[in-house]
PDB file of C-alpha atoms in Angstrom:
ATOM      1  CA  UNK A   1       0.000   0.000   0.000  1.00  0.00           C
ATOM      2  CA  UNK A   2       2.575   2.444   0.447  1.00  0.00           C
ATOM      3  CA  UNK A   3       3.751   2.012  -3.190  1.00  0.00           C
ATOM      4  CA  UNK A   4       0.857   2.973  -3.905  1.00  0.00           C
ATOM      5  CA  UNK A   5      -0.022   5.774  -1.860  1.00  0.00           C
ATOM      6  CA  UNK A   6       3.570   7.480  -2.257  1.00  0.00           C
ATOM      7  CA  UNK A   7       3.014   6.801  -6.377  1.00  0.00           C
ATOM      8  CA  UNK A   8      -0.674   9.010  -5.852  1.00  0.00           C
ATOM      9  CA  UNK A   9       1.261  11.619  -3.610  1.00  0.00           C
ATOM     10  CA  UNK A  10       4.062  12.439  -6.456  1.00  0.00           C
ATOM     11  CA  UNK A  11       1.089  11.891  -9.663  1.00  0.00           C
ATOM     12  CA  UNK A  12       0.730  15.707  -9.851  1.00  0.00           C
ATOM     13  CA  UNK A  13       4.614  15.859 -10.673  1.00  0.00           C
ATOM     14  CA  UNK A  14       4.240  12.783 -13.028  1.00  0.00           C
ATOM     15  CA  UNK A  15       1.693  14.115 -15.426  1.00  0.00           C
ATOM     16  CA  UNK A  16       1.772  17.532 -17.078  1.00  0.00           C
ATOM     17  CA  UNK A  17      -1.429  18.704 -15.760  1.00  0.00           C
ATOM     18  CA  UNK A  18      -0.836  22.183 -17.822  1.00  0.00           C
ATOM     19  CA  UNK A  19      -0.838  20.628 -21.039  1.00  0.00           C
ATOM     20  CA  UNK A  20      -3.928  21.334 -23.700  1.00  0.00           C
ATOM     21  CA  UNK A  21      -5.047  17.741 -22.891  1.00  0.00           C
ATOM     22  CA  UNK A  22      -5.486  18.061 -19.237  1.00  0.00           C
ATOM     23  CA  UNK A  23      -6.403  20.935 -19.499  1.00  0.00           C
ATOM     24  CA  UNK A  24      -9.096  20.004 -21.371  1.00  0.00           C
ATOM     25  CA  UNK A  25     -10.474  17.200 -19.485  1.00  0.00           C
ATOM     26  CA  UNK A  26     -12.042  19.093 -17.198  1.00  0.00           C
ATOM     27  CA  UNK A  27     -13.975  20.737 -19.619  1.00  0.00           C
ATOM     28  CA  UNK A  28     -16.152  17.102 -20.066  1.00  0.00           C
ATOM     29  CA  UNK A  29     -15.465  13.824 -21.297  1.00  0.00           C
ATOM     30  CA  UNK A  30     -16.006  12.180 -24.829  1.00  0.00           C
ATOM     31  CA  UNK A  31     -15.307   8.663 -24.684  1.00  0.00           C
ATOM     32  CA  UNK A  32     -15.191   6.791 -27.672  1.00  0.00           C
ATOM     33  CA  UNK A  33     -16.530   3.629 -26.037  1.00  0.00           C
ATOM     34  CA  UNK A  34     -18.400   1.932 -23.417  1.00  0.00           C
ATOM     35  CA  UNK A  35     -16.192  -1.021 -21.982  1.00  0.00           C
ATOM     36  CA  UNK A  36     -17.692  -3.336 -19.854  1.00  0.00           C
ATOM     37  CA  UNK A  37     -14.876  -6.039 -18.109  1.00  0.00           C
ATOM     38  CA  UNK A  38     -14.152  -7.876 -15.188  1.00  0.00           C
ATOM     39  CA  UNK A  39     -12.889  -6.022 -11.713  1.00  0.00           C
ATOM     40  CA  UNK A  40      -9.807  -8.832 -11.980  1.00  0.00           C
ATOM     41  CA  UNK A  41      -6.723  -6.556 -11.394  1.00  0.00           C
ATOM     42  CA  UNK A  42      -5.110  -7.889 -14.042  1.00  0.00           C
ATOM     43  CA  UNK A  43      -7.242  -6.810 -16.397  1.00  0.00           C
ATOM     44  CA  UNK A  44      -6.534  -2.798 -17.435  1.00  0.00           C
ATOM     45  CA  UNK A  45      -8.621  -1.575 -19.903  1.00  0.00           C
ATOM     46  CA  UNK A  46      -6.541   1.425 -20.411  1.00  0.00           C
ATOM     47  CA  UNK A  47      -2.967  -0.681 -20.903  1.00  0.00           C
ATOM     48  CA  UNK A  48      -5.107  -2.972 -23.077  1.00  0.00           C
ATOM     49  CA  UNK A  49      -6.218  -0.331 -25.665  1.00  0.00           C
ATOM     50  CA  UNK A  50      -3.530   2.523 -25.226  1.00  0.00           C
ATOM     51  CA  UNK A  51      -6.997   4.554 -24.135  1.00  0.00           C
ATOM     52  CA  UNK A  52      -5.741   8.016 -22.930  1.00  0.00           C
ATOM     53  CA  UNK A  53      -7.908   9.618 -20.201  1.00  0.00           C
ATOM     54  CA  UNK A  54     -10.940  10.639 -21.433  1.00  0.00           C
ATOM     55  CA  UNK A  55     -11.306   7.974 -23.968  1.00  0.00           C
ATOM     56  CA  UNK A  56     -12.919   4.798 -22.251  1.00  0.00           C
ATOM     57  CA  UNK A  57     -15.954   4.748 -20.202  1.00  0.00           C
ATOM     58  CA  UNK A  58     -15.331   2.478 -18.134  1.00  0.00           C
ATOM     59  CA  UNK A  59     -17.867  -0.273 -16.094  1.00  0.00           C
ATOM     60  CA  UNK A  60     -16.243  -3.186 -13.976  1.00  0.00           C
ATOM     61  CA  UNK A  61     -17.635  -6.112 -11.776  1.00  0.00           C
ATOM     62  CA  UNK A  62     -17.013  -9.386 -10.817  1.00  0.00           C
ATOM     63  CA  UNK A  63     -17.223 -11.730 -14.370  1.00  0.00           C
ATOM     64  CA  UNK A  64     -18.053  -8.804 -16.808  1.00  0.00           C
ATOM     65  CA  UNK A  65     -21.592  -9.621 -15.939  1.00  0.00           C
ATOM     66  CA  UNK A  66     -24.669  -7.134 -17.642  1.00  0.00           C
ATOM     67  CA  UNK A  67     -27.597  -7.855 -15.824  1.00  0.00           C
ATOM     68  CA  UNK A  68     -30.897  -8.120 -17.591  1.00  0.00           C
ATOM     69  CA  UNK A  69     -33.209  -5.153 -18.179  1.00  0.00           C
ATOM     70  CA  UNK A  70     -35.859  -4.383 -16.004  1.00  0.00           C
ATOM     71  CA  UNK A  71     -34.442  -6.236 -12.480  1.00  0.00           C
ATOM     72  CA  UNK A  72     -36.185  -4.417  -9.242  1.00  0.00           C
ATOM     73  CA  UNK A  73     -34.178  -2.147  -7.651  1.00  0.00           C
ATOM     74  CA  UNK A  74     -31.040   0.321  -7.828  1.00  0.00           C
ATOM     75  CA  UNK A  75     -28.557  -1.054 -10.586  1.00  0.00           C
ATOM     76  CA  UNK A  76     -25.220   0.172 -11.139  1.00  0.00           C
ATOM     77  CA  UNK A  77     -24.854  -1.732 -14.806  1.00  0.00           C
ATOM     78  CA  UNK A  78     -28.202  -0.629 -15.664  1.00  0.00           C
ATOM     79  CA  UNK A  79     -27.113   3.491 -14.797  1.00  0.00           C
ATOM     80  CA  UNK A  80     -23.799   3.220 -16.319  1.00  0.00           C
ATOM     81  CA  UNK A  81     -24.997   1.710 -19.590  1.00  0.00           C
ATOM     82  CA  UNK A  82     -28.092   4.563 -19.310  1.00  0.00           C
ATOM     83  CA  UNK A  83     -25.498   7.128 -18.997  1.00  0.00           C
ATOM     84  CA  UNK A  84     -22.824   6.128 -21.369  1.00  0.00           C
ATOM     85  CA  UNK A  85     -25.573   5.771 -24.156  1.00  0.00           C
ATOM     86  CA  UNK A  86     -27.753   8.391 -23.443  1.00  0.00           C
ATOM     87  CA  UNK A  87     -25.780  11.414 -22.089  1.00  0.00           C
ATOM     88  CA  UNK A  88     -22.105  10.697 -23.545  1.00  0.00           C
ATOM     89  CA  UNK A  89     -23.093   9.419 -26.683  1.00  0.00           C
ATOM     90  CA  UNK A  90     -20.572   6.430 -26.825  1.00  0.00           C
ATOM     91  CA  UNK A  91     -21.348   4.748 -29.965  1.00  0.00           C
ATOM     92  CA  UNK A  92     -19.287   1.136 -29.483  1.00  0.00           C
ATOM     93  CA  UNK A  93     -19.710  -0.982 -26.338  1.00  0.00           C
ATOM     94  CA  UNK A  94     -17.202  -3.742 -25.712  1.00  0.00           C
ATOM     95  CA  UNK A  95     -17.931  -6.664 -23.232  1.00  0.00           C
ATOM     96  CA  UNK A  96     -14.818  -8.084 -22.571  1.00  0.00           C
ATOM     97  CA  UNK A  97     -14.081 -11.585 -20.877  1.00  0.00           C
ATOM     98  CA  UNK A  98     -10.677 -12.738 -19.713  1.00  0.00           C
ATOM     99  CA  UNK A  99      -8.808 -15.757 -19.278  1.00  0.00           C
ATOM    100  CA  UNK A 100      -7.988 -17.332 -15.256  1.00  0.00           C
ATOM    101  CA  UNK A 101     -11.166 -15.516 -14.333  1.00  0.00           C
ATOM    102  CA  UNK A 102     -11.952 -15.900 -10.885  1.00  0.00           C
ATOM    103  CA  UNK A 103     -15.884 -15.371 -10.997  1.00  0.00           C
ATOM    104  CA  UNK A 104     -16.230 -18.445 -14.024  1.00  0.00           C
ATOM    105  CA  UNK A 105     -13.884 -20.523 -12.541  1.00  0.00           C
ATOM    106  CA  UNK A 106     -16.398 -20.631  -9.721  1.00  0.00           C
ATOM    107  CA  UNK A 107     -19.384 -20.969 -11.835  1.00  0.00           C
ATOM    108  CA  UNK A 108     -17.065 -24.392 -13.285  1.00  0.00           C
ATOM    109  CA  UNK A 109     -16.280 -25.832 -10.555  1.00  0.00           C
ATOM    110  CA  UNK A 110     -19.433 -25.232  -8.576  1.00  0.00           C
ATOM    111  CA  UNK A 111     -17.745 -23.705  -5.638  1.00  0.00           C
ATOM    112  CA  UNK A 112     -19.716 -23.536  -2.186  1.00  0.00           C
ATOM    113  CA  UNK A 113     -20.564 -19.686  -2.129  1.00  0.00           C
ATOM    114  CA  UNK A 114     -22.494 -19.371   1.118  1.00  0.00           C
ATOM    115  CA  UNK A 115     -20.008 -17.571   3.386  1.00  0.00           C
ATOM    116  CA  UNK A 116     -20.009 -15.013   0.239  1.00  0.00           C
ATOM    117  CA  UNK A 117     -23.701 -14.198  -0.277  1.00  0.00           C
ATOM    118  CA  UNK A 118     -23.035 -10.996  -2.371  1.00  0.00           C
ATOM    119  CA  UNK A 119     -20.704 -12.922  -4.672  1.00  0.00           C
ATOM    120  CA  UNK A 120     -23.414 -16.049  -5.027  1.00  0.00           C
ATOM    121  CA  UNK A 121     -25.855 -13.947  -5.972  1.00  0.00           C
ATOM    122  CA  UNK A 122     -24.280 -12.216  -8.261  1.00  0.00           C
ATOM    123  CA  UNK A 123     -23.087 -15.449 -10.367  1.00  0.00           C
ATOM    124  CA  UNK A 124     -26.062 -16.448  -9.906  1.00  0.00           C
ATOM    125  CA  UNK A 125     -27.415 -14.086 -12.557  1.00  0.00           C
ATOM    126  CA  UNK A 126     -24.632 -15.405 -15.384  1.00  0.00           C
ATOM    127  CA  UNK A 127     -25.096 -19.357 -14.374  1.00  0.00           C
ATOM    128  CA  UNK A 128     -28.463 -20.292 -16.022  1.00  0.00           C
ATOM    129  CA  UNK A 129     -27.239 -19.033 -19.559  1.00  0.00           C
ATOM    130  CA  UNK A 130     -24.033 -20.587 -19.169  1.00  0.00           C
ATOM    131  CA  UNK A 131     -25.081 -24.322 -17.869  1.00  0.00           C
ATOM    132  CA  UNK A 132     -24.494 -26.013 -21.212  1.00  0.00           C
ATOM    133  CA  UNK A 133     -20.869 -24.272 -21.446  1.00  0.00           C
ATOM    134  CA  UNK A 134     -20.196 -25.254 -17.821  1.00  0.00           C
ATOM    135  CA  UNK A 135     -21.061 -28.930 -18.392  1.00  0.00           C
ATOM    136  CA  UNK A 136     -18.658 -29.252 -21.382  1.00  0.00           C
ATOM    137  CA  UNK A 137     -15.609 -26.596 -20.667  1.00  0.00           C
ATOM    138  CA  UNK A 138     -12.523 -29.163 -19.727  1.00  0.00           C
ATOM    139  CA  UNK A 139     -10.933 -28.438 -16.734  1.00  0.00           C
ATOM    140  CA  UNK A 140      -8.704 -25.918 -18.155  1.00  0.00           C
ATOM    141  CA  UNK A 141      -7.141 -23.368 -15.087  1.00  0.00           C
ATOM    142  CA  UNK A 142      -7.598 -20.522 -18.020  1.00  0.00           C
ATOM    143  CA  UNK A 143     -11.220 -21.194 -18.858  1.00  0.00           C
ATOM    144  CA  UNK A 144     -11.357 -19.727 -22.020  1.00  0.00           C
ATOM    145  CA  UNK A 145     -14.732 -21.502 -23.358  1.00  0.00           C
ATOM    146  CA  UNK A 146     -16.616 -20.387 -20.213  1.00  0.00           C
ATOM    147  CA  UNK A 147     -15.313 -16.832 -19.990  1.00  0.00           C
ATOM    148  CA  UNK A 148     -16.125 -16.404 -24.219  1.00  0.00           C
ATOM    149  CA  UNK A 149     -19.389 -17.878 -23.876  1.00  0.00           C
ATOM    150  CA  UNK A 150     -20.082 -15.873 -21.068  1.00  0.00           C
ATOM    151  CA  UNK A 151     -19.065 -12.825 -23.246  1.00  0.00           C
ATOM    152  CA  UNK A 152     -21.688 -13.846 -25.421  1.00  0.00           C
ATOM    153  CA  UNK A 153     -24.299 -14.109 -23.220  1.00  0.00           C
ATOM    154  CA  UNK A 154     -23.609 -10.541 -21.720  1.00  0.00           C
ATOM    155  CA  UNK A 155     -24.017  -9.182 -25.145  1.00  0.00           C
ATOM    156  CA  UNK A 156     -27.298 -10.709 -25.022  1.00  0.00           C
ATOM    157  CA  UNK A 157     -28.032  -9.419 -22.278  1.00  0.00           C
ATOM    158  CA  UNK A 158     -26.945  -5.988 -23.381  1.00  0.00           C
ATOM    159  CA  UNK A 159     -29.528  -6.690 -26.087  1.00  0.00           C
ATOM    160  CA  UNK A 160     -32.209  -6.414 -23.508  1.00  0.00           C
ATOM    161  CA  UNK A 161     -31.959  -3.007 -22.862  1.00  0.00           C
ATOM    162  CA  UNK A 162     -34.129  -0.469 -25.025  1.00  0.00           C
ATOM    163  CA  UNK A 163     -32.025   2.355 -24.586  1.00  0.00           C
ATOM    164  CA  UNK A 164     -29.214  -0.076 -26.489  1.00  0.00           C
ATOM    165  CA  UNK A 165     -31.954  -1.584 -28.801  1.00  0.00           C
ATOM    166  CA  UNK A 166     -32.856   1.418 -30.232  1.00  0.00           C
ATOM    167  CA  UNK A 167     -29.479   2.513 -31.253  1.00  0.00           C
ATOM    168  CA  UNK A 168     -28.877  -1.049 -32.649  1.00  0.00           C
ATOM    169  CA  UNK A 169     -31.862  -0.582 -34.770  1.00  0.00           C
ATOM    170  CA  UNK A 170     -30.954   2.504 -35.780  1.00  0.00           C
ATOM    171  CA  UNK A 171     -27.106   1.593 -36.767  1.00  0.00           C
ATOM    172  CA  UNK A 172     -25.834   4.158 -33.945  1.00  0.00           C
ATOM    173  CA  UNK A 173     -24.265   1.333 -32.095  1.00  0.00           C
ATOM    174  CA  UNK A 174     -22.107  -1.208 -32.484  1.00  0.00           C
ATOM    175  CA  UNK A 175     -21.690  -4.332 -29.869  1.00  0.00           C
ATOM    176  CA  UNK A 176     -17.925  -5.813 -29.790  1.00  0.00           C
ATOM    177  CA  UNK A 177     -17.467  -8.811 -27.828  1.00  0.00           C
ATOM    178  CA  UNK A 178     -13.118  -9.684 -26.563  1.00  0.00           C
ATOM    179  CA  UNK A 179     -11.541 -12.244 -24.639  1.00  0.00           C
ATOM    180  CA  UNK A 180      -8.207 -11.367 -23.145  1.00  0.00           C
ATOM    181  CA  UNK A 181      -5.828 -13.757 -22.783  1.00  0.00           C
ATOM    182  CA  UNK A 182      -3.801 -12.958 -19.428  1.00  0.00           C
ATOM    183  CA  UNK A 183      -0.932 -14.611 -19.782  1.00  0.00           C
ATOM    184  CA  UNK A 184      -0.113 -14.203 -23.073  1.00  0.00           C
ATOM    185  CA  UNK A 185      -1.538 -10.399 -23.985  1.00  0.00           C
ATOM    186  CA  UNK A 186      -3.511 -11.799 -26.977  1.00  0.00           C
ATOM    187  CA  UNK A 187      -6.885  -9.749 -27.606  1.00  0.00           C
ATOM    188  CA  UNK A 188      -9.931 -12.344 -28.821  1.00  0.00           C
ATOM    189  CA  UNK A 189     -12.381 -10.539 -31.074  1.00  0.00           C
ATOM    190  CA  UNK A 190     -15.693 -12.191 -31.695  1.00  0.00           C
ATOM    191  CA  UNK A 191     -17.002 -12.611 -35.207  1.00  0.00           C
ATOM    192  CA  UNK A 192     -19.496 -12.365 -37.371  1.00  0.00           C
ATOM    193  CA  UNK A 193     -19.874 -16.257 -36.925  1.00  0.00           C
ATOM    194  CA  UNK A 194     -19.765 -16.522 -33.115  1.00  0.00           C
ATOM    195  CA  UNK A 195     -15.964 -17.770 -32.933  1.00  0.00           C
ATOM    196  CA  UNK A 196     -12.901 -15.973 -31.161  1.00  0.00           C
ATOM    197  CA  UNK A 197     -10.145 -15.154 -33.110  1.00  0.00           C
ATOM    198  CA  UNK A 198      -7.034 -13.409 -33.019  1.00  0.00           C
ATOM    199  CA  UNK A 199      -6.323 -10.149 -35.124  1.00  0.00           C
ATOM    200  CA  UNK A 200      -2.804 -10.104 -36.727  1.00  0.00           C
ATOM    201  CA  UNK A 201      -1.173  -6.706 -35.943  1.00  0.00           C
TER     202      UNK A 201
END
C-alpha cells in the first residue's frame, strides 16, 4: 500500500497537468466507447487499448456480468450503460471476458458460495445461460470456453436493454465482444460467426 499511496502523492509531478489535454479534461469527457470487463486486477482496460484519459468509459464487476433489463431495484450496470448511451453518446460498447477468471472458474467448478452471499448472488445471474458451457468446458485453469461464452451471453443481455436496442436498430451502435488472454496479452475478437479469433497486428 505504500507504493501505492507514495506513487498518488508524487502523480501531480508525473503528469503535465498544464498541457492542452489536461487541461481540457475538465472541460467534459467524450469517450469513444463503453467497456464493460471484469474487476480482476489484471485486467486494465486502459494498458489494453492505449486509451488516454478521457477515452474509455469504463464499467467493472465481478465476471463482466450485464444484468438483464428491467431487475427491481437500484442497478449500477443498468445506470452506467443509461449514462454512457444516453448522455455521452458512446457509440461502441465492448464486453470483454478474460482468461484465469476468478468469478467463471467458480461458476465451473461449482464452488460452495455461502459464506459469500453478495458474490453467489451475483453469479447467480450469469449461471443459467451458461449451464451447457459449464457442463462441457474441460478443466482448463484458463477457462477460455466459459469466460467467451459468457461474453456472449452478456451481449445478449446488453440486447435487452431499449435504450441499447434502439441505437442497434438505428445503426448508432455497435456491440464488440473480446476475450483477453492474461498470460499471453492476446486480444480475442468475436465474429461475425460466433468464434474468437485473433487479429494479426
Amino acid at each position: 500500500m505504500k507504493d501505492l499511496l507514495d506513487r498518488a502523492r508524487t502523480f501531480r509531478t508525473r503528469v503535465d497537468f498544464d498541457s492542452f489535454a489536461y487541461r481540457k479534461l475538465a472541460e467534459g469527457q467524450y469517450p469513444e466507447a463503453l467497456f464493460i470487463t471484469c474487476s480482476d486486477s489484471r485486467v486494465i482496460p486502459a494498458m489494453i487499448t492505449g486509451a488516454q484519459p478521457g477515452e474509455i468509459f469504463e464499467l467493472r464487476n465481478a465476471g463482466n456480468i450485464v444484468p438483464p433489463y428491467g431487475r427491481p431495484g437500484a442497478c449500477g450496470e443498468a445506470a452506467t450503460i443509461e449514462y454512457a448511451l444516453e448522455v455521452l453518446g458512446v457509440q461502441d460498447i465492448v464486453v470483454c471476458g478474460h482468461s484465469h477468471c476468478g468469478a467463471m472458474g467458480a461458476l465451473k467448478s461449482g464452488d460452495d458460495l455461502s459464506s459469500l452471499p453478495g458474490v453467489d448472488a451475483w453469479l447467480r445471474l450469469a449461471r443459467p445461460e451458461l449451464t451447457s458451457v459449464l457442463e462441457a468446458a474441460p478443466d482448463d485453469p484458463s477457462l477460455p470456453e466459459v469466460s467467451q461464452g459468457n461474453v456472449v451471453n452478456q451481449l445478449a443481455a446488453l440486447r435487452s436493454y431499449p435504450v441499447v436496442r434502439q441505437r442497434l436498430d438505428s445503426g448508432r451502435l455497435r456491440l464488440h465482444g473480446w476475450y483477453y488472454e492474461v498470460d499471453t496479452g492476446f486480444v480475442y475478437e468475436l465474429g461475425d460467426e460466433g468464434d474468437f479469433r485473433v487479429h494479426a497486428a
